[in-house]
Coordinates of C-alpha atoms (C1' of nucleotides) in Angstrom, one line a residue:
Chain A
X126 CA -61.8 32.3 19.0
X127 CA -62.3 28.7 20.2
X128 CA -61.3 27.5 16.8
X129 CA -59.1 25.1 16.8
X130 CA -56.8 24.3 13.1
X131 CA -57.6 20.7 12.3
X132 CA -53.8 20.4 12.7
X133 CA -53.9 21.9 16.2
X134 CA -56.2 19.4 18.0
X135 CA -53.7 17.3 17.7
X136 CA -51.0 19.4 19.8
X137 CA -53.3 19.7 22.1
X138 CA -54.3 17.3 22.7
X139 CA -51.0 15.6 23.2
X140 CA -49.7 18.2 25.3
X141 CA -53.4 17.5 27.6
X142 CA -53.1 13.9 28.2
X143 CA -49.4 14.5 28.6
X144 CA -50.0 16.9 31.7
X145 CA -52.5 14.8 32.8
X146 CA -50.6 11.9 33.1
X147 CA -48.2 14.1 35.2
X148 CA -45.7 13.5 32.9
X149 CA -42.6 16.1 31.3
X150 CA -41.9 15.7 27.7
X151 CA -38.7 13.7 28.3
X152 CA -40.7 10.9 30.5
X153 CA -43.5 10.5 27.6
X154 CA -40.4 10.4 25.2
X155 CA -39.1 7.8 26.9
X156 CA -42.0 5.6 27.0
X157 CA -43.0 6.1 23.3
X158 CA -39.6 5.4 22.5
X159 CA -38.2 8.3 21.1
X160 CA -36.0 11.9 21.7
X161 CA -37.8 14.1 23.8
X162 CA -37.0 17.2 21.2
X163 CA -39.9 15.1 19.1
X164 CA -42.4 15.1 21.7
X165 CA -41.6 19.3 21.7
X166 CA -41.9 19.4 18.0
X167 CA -45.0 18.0 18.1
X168 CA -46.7 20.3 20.7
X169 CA -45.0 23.2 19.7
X170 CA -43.5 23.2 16.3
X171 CA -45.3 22.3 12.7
X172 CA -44.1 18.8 12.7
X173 CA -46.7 15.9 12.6
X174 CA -46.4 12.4 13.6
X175 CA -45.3 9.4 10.9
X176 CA -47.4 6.0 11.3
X177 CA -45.5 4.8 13.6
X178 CA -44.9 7.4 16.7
X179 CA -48.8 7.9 15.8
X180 CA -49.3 4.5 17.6
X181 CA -46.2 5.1 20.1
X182 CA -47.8 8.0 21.7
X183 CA -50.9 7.2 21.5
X184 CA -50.1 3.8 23.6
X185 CA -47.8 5.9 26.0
X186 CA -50.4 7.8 26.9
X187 CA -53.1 5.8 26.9
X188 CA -55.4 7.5 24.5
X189 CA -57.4 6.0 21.1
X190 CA -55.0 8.1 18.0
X191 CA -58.9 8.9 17.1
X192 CA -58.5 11.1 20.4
X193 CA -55.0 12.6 19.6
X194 CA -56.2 12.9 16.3
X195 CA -59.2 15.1 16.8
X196 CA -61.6 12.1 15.5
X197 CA -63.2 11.8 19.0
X198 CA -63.6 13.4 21.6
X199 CA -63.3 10.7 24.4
X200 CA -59.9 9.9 25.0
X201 CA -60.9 6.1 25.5
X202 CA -62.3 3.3 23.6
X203 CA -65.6 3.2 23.9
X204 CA -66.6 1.2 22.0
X205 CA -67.1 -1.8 23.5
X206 CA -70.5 -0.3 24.9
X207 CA -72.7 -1.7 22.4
X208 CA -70.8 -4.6 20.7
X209 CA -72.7 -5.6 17.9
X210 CA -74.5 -2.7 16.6
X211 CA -71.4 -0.7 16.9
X212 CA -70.0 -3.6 14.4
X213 CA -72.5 -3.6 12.4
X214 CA -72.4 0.6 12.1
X215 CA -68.9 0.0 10.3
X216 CA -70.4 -1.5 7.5
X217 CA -72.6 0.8 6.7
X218 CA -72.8 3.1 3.6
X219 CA -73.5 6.0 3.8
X220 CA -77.3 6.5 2.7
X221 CA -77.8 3.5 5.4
X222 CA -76.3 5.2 8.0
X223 CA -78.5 7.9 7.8
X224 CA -81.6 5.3 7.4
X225 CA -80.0 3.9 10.9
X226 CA -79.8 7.4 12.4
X227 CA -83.4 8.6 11.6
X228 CA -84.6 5.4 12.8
X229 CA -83.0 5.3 16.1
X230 CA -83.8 8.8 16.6
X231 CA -87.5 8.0 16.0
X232 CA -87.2 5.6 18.5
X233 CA -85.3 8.0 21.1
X234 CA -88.3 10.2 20.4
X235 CA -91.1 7.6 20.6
X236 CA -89.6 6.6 23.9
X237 CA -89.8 10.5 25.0
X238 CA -93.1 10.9 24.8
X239 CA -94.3 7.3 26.0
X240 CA -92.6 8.3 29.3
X241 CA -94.7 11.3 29.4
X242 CA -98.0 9.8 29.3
Chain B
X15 CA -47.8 -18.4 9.2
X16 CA -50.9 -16.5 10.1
X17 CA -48.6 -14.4 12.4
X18 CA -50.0 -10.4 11.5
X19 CA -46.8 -8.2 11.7
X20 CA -48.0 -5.0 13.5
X21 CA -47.1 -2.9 10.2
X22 CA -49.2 -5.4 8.4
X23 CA -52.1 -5.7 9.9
X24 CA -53.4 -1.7 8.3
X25 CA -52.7 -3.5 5.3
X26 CA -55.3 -6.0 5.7
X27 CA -57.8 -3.9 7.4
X28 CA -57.5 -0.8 5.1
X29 CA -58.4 -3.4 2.3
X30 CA -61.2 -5.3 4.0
X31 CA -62.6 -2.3 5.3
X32 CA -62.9 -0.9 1.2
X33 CA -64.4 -4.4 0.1
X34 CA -66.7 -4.7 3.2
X35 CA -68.1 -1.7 1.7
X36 CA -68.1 -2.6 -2.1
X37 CA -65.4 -0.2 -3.1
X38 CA -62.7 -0.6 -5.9
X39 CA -58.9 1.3 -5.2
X40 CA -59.9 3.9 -7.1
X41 CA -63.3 4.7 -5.8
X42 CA -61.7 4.8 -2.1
X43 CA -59.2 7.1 -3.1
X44 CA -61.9 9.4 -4.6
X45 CA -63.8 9.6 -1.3
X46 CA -60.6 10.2 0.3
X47 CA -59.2 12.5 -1.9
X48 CA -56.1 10.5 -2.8
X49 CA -54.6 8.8 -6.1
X50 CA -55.6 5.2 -6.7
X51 CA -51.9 3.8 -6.7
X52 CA -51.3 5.4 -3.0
X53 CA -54.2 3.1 -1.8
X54 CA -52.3 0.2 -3.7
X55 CA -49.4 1.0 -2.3
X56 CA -50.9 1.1 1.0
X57 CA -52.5 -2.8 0.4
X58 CA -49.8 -4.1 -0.9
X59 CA -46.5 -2.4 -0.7
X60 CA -44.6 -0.9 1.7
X61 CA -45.8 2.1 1.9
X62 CA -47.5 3.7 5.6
X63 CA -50.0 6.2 5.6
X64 CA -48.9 10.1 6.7
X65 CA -50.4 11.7 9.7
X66 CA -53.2 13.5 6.8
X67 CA -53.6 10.3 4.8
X68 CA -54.5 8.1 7.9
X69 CA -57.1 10.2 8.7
X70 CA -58.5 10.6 5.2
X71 CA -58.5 6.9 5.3
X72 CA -60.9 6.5 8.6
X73 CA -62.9 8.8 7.2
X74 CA -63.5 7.7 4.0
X75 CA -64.3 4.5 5.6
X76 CA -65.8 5.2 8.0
X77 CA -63.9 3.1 10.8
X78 CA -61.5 4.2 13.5
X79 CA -58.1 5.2 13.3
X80 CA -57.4 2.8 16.0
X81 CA -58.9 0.0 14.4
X82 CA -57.0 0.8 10.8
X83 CA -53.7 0.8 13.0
X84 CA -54.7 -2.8 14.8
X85 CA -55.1 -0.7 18.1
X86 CA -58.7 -2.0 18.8
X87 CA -60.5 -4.9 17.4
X88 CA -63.6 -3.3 16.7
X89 CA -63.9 -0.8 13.7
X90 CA -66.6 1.4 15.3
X91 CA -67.8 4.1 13.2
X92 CA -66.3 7.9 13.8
X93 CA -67.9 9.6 16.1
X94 CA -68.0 12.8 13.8
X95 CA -70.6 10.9 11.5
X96 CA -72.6 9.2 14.3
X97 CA -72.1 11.7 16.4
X98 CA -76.1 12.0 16.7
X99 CA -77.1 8.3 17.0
X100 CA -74.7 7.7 19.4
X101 CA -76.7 10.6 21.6
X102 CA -80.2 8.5 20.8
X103 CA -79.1 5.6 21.3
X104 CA -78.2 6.3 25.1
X105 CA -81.8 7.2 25.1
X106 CA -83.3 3.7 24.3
X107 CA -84.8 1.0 26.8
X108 CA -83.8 -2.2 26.2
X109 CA -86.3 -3.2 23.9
X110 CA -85.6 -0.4 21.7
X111 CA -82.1 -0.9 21.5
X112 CA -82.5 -4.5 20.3
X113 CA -84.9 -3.2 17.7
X114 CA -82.0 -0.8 16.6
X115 CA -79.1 -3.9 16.9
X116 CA -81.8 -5.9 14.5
X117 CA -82.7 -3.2 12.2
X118 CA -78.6 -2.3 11.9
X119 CA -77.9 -5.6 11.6
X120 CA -80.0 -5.9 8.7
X121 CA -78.9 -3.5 6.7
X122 CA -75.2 -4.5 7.5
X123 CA -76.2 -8.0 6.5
X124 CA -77.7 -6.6 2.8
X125 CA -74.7 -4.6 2.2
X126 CA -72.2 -7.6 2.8
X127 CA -74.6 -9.3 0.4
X128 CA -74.3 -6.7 -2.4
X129 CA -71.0 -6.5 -1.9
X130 CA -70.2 -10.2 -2.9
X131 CA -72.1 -10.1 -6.0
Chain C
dA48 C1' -57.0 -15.1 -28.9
dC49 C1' -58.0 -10.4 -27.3
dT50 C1' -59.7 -6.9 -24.3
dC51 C1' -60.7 -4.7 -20.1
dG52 C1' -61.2 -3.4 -15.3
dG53 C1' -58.8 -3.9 -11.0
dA54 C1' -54.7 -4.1 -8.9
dA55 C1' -49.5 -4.5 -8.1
dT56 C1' -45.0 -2.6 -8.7
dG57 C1' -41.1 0.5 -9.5
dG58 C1' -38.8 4.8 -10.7
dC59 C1' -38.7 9.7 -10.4
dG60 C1' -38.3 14.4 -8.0
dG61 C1' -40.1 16.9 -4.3
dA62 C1' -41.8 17.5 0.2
dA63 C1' -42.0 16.3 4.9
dA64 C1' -40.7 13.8 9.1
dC65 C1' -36.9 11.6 11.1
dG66 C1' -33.1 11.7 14.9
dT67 C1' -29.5 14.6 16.6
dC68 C1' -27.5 18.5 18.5
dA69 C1' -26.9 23.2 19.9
dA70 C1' -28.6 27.4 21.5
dG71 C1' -32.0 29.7 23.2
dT72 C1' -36.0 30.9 26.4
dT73 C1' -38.6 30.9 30.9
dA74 C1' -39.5 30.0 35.5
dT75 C1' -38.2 28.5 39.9
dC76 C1' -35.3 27.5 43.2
dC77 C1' -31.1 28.7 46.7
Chain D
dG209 C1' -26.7 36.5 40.8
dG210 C1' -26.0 31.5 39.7
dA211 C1' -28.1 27.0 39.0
dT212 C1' -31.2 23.9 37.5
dA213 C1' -35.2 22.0 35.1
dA214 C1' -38.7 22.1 31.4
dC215 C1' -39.3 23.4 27.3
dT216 C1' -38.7 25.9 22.6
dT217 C1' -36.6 26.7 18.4
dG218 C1' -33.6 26.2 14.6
dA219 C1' -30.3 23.8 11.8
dC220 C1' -28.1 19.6 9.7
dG221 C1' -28.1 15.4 7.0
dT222 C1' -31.0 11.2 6.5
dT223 C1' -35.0 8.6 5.7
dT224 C1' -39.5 8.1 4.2
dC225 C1' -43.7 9.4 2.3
dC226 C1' -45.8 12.2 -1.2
dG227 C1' -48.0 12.5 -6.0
dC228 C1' -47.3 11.1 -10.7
dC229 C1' -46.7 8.1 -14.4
dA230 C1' -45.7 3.9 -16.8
dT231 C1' -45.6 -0.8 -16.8
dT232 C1' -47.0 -5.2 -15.7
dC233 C1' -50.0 -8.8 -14.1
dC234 C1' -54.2 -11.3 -13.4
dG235 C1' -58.8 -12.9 -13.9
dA236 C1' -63.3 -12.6 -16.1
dG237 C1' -66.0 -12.0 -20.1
dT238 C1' -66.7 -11.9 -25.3

DNA sequence: ACTCGGAATGGCGGAAACGTCAAGTTATCC
DNA sequence: GGATAACTTGACGTTTCCGCCATTCCGAGT
């Protein structure tokens, strides 16, 4: 079962971009600034991250805490690809959003079939 | 002194982010499933966000974690709710994806304008 | 003046994460 | 077998966040 607990995707996650890096748990410790029995608790045991060693790990590693969190699932900021709309998304409400969606999958699908013809 | 410290700066976004989108404390703790005073105390006090709350918080919102924690300047929209606009709009020429950045941009600009009633 | 909605603030007990340390794995070397 | 490295796990006392509740403050409207 591929299912991952909400709670999980963020130990794995960690323990990912931690291997990835080619790091050990004591050399991400040390760049996030704390012990590396943390780092451990946090891959292995129940324990989640405060505020604070959120943003240190995340910054460590390199990763958005969207990523680590389980909110994303690119481990970079991509954002910046289109500046303003993307902007403009986060003011949304929700009933807008959707308006937004439909409409730029209309588009998406009007663009479909005019490279068809 | 306009200098932001690091733990302050979720202050200020957590709070813009809920009047960007018209809400009162209590009505943002509703959505994220919180009591009203913990979202004061998040504004104002001294209080930081747990691992569960921070996320309740971005979603609620609708923003980033990163951008709540002052690790990106833009507050880009979760990829779990845009998830499909985001695939459309790698589908759009140019033309279309100005029509999508105006059509966004409107509705952004007519929520700010309720908002400030 | 008074009310009322929105917000700030502080105290409380409980739960959870903190850092630290010690004692275990487990695997891989010589 | 012994040694070492990477990691896991559990315990401890401490710190911090939790939810809850009550109080206070402020501004806007009647």
């Amino acid at each position: 079962m591929p299912e991952a607990q909400a709670t999980d995707i963020f130990k794995e996650r960690l323990k990912d971009a931690r291997k990835l890096r080619g790091l050990n748990q004591a050399e991400l410790a040390a760049k996030a600034g704390l012990p590396a029995a943390s780092v451990s608790h946090f891959e292995s045991g129940p324990r989640k991250p405060s505020f604070d060693n959120l943003k240190a790990l995340a910054s460590a590693l390199n990763v958005t805490t969207d990523y680590l969190l389980g909110r994303s699932d690119t481990p970079e900021a991509s954002a910046e690809t289109v500046g303003r709309l993307h902007r403009d998304l986060s003011k949304l409400t929700e009933e807008d959003l959707k308006l937004a969606t439909d409409f730029v999958g209309l588009l998406a699908k009007q663009r479909g079939a005019k490279a068809s013809e």
